[in-house]
mmCIF file of C-alpha atoms in Angstrom:
data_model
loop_
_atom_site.group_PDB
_atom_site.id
_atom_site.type_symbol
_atom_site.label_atom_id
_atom_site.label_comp_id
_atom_site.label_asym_id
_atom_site.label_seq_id
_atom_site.Cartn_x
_atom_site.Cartn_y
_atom_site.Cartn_z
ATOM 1 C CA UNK A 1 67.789 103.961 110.122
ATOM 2 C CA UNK A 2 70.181 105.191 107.839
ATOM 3 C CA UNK A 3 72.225 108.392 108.217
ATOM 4 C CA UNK A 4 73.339 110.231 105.407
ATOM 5 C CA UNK A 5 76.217 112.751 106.172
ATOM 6 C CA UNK A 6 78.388 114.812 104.170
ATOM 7 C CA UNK A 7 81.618 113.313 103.973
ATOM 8 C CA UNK A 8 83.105 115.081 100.809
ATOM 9 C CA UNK A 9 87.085 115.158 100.800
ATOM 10 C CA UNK A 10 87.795 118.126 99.482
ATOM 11 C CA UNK A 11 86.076 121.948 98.937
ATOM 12 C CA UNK A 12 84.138 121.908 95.760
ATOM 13 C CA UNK A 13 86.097 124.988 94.207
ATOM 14 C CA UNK A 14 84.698 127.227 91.607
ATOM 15 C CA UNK A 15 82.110 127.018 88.946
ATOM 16 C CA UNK A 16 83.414 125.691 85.201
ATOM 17 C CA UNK A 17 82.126 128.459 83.279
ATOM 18 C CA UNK A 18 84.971 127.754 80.526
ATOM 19 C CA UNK A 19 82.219 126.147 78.363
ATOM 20 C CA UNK A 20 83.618 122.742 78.474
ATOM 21 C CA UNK A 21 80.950 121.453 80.572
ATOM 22 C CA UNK A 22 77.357 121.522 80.474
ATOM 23 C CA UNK A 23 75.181 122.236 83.565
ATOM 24 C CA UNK A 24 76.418 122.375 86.851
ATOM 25 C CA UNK A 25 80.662 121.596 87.144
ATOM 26 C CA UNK A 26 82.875 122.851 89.861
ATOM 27 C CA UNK A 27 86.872 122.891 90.172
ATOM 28 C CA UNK A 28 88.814 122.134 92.827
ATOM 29 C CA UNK A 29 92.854 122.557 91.635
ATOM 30 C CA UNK A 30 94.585 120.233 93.774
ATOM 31 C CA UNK A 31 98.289 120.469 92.341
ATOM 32 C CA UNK A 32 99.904 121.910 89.066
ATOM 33 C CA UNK A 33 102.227 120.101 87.011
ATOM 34 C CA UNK A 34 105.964 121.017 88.328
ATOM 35 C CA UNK A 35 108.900 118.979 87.952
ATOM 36 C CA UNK A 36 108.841 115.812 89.475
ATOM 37 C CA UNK A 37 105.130 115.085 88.182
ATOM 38 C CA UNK A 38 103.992 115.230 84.636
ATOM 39 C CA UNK A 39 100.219 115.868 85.332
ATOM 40 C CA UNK A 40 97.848 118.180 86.716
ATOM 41 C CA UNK A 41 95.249 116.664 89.300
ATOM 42 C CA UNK A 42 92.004 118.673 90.592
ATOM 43 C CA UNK A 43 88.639 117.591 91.957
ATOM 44 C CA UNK A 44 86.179 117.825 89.977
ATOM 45 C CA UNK A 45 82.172 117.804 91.399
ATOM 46 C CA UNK A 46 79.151 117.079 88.742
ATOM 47 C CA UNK A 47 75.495 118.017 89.927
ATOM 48 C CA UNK A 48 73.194 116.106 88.117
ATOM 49 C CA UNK A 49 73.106 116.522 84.882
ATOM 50 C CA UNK A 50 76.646 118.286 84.661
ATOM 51 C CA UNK A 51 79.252 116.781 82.048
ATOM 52 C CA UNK A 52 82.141 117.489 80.321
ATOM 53 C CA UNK A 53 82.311 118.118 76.466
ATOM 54 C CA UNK A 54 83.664 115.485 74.360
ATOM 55 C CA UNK A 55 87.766 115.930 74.586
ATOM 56 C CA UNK A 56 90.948 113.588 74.419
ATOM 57 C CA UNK A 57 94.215 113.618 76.040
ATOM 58 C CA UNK A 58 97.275 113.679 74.404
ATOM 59 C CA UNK A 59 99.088 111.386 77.220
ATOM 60 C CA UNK A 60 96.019 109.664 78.800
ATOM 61 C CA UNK A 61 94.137 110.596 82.627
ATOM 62 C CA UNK A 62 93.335 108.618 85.858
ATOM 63 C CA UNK A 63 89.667 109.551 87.450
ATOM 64 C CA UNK A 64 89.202 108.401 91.023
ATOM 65 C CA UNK A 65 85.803 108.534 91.557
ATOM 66 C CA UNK A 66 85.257 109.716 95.502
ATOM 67 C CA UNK A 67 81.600 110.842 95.862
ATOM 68 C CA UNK A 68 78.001 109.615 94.097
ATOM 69 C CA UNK A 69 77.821 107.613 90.737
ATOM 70 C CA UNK A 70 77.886 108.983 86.898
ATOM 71 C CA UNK A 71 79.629 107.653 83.300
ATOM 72 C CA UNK A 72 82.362 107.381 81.395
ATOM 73 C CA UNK A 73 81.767 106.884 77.502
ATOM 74 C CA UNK A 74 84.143 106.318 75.060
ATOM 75 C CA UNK A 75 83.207 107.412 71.001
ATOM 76 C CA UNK A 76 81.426 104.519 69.565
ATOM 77 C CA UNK A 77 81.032 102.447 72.772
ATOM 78 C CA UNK A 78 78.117 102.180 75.254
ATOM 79 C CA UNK A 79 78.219 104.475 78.395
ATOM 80 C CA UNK A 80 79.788 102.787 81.329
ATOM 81 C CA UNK A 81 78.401 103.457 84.956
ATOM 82 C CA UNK A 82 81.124 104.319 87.243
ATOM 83 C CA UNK A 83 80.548 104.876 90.596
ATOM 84 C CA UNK A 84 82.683 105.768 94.388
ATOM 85 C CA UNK A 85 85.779 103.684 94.108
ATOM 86 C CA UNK A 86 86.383 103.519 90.862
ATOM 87 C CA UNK A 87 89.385 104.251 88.566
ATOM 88 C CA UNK A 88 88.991 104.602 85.307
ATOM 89 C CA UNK A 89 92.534 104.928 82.665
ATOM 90 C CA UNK A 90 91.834 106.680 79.746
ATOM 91 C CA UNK A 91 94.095 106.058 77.196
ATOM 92 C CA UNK A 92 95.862 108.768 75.205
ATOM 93 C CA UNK A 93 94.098 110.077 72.056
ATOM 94 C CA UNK A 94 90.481 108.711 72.794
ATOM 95 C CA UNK A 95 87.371 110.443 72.841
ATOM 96 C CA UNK A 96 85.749 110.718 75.364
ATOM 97 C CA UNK A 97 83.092 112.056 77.867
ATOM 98 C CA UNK A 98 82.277 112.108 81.747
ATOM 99 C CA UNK A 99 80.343 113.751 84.222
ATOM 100 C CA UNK A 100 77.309 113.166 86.158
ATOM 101 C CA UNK A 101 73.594 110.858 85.173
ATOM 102 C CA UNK A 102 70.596 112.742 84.847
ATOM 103 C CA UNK A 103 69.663 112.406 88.700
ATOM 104 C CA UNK A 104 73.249 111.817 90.534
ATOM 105 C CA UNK A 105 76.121 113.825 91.665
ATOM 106 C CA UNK A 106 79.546 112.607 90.721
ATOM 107 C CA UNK A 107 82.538 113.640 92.430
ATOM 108 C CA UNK A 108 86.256 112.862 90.790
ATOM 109 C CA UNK A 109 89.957 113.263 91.290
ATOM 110 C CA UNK A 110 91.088 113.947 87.597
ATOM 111 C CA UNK A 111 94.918 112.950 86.977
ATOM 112 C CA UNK A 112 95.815 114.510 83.885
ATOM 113 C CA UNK A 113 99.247 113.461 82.167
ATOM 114 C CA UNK A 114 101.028 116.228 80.024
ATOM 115 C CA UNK A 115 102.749 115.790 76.500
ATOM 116 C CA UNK A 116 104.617 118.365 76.540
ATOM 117 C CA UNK A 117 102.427 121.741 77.463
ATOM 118 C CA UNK A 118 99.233 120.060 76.368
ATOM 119 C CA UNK A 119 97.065 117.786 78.592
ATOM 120 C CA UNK A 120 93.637 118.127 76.636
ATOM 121 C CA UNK A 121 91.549 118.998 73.484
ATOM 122 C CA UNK A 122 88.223 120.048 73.602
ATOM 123 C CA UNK A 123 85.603 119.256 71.065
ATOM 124 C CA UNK A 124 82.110 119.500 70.841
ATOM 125 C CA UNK A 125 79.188 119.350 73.631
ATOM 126 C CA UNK A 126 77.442 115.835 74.538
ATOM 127 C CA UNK A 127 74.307 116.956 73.592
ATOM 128 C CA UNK A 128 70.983 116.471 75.694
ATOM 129 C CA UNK A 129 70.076 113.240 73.084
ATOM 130 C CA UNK A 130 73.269 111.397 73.390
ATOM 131 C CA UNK A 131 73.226 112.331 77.158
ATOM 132 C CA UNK A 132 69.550 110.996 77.693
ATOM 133 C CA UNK A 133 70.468 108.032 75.849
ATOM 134 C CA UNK A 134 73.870 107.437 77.760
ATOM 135 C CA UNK A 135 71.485 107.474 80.976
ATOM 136 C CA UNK A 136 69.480 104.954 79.340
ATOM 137 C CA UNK A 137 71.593 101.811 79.150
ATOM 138 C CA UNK B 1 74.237 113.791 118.220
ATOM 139 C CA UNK B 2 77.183 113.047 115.709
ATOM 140 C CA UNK B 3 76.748 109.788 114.118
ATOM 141 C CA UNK B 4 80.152 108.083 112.607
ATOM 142 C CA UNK B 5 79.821 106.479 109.732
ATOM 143 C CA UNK B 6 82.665 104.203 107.770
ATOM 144 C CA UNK B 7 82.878 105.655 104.484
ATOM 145 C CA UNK B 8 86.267 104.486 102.781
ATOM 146 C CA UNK B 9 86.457 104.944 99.261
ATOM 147 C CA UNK B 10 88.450 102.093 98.294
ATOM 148 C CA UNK B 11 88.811 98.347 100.562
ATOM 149 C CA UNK B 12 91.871 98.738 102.647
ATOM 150 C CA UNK B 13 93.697 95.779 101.110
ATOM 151 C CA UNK B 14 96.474 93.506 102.357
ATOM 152 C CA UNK B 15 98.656 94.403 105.253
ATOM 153 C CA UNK B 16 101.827 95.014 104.290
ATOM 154 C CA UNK B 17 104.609 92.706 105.529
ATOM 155 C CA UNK B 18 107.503 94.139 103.812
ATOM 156 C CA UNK B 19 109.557 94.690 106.435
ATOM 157 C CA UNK B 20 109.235 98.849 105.596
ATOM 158 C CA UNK B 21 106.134 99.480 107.556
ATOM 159 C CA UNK B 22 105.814 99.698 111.294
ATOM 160 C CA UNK B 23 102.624 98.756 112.901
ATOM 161 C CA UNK B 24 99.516 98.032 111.228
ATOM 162 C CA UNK B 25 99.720 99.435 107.496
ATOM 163 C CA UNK B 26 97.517 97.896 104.459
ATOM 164 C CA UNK B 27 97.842 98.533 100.825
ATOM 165 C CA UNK B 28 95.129 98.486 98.272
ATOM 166 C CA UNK B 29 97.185 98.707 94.462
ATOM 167 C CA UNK B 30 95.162 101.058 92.302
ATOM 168 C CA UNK B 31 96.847 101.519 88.957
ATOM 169 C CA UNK B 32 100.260 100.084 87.524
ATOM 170 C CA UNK B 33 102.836 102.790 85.962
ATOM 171 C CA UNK B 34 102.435 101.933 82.036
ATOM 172 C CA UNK B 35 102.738 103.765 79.052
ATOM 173 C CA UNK B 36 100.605 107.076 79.583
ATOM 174 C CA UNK B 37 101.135 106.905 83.330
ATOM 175 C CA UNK B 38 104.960 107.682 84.321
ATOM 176 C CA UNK B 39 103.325 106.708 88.045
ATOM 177 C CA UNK B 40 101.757 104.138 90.478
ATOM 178 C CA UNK B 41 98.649 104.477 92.802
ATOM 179 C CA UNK B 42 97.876 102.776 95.973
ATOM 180 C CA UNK B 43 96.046 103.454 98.782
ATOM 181 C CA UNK B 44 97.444 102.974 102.076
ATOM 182 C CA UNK B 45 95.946 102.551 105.684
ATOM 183 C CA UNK B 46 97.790 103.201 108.623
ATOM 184 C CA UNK B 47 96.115 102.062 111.906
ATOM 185 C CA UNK B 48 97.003 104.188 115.302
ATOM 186 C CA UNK B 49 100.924 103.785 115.201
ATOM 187 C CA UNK B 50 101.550 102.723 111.983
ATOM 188 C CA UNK B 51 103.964 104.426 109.726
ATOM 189 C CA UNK B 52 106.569 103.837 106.968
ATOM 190 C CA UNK B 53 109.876 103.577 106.997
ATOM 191 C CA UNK B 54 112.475 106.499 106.493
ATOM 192 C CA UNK B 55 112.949 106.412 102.794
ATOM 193 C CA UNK B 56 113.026 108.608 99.896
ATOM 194 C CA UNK B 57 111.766 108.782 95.897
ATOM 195 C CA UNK B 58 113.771 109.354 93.263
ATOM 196 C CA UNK B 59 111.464 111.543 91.231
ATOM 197 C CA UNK B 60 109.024 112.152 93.967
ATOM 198 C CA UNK B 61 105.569 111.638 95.199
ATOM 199 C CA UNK B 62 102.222 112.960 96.143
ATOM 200 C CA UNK B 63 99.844 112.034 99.100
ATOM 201 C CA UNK B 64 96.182 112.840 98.803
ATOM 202 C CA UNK B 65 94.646 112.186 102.762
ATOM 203 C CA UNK B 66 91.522 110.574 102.170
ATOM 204 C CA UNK B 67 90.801 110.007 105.789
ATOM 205 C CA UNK B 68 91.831 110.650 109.058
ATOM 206 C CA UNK B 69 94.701 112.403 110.598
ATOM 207 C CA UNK B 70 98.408 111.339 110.566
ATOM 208 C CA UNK B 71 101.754 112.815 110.143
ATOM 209 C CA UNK B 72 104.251 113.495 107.797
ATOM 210 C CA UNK B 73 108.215 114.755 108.624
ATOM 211 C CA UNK B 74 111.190 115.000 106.511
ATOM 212 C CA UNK B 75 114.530 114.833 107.925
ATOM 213 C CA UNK B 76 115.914 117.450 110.035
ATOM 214 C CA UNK B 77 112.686 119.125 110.188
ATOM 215 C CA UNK B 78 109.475 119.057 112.924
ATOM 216 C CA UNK B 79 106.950 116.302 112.127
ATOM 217 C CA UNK B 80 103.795 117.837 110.124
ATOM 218 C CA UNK B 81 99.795 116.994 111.072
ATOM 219 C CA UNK B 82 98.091 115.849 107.557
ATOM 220 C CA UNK B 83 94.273 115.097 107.439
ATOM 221 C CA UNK B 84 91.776 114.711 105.074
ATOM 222 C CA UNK B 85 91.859 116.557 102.303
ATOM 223 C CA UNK B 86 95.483 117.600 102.185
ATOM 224 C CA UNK B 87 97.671 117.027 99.250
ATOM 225 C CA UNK B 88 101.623 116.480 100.540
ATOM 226 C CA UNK B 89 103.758 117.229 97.218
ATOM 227 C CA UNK B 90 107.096 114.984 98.466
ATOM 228 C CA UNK B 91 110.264 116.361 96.811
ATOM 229 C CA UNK B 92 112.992 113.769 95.252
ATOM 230 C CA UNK B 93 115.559 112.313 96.629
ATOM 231 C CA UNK B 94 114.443 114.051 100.370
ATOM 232 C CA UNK B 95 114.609 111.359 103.164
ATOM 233 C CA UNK B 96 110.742 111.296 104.759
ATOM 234 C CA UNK B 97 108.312 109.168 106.066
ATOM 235 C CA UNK B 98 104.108 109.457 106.785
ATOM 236 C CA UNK B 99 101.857 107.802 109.161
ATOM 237 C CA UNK B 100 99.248 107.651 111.752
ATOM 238 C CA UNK B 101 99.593 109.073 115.073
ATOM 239 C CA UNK B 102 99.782 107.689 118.061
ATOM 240 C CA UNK B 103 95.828 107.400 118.475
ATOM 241 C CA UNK B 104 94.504 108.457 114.878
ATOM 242 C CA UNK B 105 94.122 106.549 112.046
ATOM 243 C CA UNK B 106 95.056 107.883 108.259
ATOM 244 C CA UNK B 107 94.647 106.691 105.068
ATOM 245 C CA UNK B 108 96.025 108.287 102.077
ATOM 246 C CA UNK B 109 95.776 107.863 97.919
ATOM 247 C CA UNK B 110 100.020 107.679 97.112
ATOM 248 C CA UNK B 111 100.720 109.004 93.267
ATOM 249 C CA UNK B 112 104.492 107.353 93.309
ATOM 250 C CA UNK B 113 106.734 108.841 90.244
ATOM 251 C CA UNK B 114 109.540 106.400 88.632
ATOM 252 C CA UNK B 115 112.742 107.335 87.641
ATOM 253 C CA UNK B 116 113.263 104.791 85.347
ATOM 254 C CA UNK B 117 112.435 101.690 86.858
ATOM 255 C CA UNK B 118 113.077 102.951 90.531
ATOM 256 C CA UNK B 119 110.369 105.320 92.440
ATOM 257 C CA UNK B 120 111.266 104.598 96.348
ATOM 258 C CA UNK B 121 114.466 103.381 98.019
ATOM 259 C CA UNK B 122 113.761 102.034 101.438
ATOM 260 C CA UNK B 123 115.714 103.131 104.790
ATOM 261 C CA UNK B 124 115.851 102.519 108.556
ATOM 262 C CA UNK B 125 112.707 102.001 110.530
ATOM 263 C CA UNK B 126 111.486 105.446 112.893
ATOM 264 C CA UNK B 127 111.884 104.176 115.900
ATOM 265 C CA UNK B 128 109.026 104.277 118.744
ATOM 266 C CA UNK B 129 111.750 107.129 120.364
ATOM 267 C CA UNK B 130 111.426 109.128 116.633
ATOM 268 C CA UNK B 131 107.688 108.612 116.749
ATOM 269 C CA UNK B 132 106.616 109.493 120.113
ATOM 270 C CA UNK B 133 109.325 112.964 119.546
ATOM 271 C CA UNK B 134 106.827 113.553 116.435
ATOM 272 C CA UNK B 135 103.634 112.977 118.280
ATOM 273 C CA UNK B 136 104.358 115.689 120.727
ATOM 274 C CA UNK B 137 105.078 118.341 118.061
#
């Protein structure tokens, strides 16, 4: 028999209602830039279903994934499954998207580098079709 | 009934031998500083006992506790408990070291800055007299 217990690391925080995500996205702040360290890092908690819009960094972020499974798509390339344990290094200036699949949670420290005041961009929504398909490969 | 279950995020790696570590510490690398990432990851297990060396980091570091309960005291000052889910923001150039306890195992995510090339200059060992002082804070 298997027990399954709740073993997250960290509260999950509040609800994203910036509309940078879609569905079901919570914050955890975990430290603000300051100055020894260049980057802001939170933990971030997808339901399934939640993701982030599409965005890029101006100086790159680390994900540590520490709960469930989801994906990680770069523009123009296939969605990768990523999953506890991971680490994923997005390089600066790429587009990108991450969050949860259709039917499980994902849980990630987000590591976000700063050039100068700016550590993101948002642009527009992954939209249920490229999600759906995402979930598909 | 409370079932334990071993749930590390990340393998606990190869046991350090570095002559900076006391007891039984292991080091899993996680990301390389490179050019988005002014930083390097590990994660680090400390069995019961285990702890670093005194030493300090030029442009500072930050523990995320991922499991476990330990300790972590700077000089001149009482020993602090850490656990899961704490984030220990570790000013420059301040003499420190983190551990286990005596009887509790800890295993934090260290986010290492570099000052240049540099981001840790080792120091003297605690001693078992320093260690067993901290336990019974």
């Amino acid at each position: 028999m298997t027990t399954q217990t709740e073993n997250s690391i960290f509260p999950k925080g509040d609800k994203l209602e910036n509309g940078y995500f879609t569905g079901d996205a919570f914050l955890k702040p975990l430290l603000a830039k300051d100055k020894s360290n260049e980057f802001a890092m939170g933990s971030v908690t997808f339901e399934p279903g939640a993701r982030t819009n599409w965005h890029t960094h101006p100086k790159g972020q680390v994900l540590i994934i520490t709960e469930g499974e989801g994906l990680y798509q770069e523009k123009g390339k296939p969605a990768q499954p990523i999953k506890k344990g991971d680490v994923v290094n997005i390089p600066e200036n790429t587009e990108h998207w991450h969050g949860a699949t259709t039917d499980t949670k994902m849980v990630h420290i987000a590591i976000t580098n700063f050039k100068g005041e700016e550590n993101v961009i948002w642009l527009a929504p992954v939209t249920d079709e490229q999600f759906t398909s995402a979930n598909k490969n």
